[in-house]
Short mmCIF file of C-alpha atoms in Angstrom, two decimals:
data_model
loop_
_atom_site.label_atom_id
_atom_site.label_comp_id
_atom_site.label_asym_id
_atom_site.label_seq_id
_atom_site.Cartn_x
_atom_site.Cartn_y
_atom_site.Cartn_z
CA UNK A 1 2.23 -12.52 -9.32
CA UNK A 2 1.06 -11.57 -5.71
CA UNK A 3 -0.76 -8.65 -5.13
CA UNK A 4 -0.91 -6.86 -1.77
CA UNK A 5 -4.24 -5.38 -0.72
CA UNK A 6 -4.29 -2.23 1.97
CA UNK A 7 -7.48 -1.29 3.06
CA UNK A 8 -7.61 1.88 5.59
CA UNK A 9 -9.24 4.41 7.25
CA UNK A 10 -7.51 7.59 8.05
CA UNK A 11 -8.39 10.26 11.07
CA UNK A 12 -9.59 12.93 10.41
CA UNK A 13 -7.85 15.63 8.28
CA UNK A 14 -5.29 13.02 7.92
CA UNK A 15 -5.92 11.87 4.44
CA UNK A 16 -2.42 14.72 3.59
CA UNK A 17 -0.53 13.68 6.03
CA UNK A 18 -0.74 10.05 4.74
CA UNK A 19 -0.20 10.72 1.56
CA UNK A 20 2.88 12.69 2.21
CA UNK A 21 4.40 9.86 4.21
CA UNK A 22 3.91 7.66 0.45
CA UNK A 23 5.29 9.77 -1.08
CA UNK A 24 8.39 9.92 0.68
CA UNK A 25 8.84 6.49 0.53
CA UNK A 26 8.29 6.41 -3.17
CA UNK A 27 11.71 5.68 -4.31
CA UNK A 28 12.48 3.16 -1.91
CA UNK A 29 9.93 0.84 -2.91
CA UNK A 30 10.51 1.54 -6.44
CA UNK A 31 13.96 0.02 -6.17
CA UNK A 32 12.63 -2.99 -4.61
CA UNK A 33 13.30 -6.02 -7.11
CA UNK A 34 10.28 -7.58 -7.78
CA UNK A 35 7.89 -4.20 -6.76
CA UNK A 36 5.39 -4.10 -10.25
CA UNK A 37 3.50 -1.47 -9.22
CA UNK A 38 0.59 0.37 -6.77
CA UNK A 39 -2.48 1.74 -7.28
CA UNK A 40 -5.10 3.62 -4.73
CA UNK A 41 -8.66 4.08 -4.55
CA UNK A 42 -10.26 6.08 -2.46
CA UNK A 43 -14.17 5.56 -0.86
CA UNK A 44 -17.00 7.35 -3.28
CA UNK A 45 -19.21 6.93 -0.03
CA UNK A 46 -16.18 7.48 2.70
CA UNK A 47 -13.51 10.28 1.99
CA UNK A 48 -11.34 8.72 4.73
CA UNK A 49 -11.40 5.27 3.43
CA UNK A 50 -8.86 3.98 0.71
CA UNK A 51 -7.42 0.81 -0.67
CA UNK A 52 -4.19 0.53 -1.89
CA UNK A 53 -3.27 -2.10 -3.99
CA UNK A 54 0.15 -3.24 -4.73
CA UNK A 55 1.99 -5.43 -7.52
CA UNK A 56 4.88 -8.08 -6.54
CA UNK A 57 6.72 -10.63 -8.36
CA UNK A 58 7.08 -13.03 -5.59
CA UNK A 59 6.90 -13.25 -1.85
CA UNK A 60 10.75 -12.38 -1.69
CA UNK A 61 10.36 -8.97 -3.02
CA UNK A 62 6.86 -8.33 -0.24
CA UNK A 63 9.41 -9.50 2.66
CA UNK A 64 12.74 -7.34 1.71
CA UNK A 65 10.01 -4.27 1.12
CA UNK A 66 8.08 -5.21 4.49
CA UNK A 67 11.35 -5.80 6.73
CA UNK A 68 13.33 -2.54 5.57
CA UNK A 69 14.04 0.15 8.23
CA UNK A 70 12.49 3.12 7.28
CA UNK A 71 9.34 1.01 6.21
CA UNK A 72 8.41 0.07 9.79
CA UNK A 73 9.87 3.46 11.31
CA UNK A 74 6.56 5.20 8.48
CA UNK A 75 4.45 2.13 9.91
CA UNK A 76 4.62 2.79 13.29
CA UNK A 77 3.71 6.32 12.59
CA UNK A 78 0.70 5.38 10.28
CA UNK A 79 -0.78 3.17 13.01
CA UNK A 80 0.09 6.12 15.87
CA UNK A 81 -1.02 9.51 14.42
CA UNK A 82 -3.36 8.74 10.72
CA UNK A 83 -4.67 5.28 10.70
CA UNK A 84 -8.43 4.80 12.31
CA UNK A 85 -8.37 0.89 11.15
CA UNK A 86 -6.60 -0.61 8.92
CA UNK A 87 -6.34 -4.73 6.87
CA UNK A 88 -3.28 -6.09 4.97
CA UNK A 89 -4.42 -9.06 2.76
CA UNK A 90 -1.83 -10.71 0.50
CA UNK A 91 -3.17 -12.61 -2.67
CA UNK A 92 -1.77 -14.76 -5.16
CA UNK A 93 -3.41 -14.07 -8.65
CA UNK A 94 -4.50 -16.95 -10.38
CA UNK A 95 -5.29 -15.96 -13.88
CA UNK A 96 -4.90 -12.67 -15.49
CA UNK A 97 -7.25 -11.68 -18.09
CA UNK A 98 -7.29 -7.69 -19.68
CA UNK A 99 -9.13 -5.76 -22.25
CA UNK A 100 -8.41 -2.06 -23.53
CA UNK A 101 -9.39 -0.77 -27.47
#
């Protein structure tokens, strides 16, 4: 499993506008084969700074998400009107270990 980590910081009153822009490209990385899952955290100390963190199979499944057209077309608005800063770190997990009751 590989795990994509997206650390931001969004302008100022952007934080909806970013979050609107997931959301409508919820579906299409849904229906990416080999897409597990995403989760996102948001900054107790920043309100503008999240991390989103992102569940693939393989590095096939990161590329077809990362090279479809409507993916870059939302990028290149991210990094133009709501982004401040922004890292992309891709990480292969090594060992898996849970606990729930």
């Amino acid at each position: 499993m590989l795990m994509v980590i997206f650390e931001f910081t969004v302008k100022s009153g952007k934080s909806q506008s970013y979050f609107e822009l997931v959301e409508s490209m919820r579906r299409q990385v849904e229906n990416v084969d080999g897409f597990l899952g995403v989760e996102r955290f948001q900054s107790c100390s920043d309100k503008n700074k999240f991390i989103s963190v992102s569940k693939w199979r393989d590095e096939g499944a990161i590329r077809e998400w990362g090279g479809q057209k409507e993916h870059k077309k939302v990028q290149e608005i991210g990094k133009k009107e709501i982004f401040d800063s922004f890292s992309l770190r891709e990480v292969e997990v090594l060992r898996e270990k849970s606990f729930s009751l």
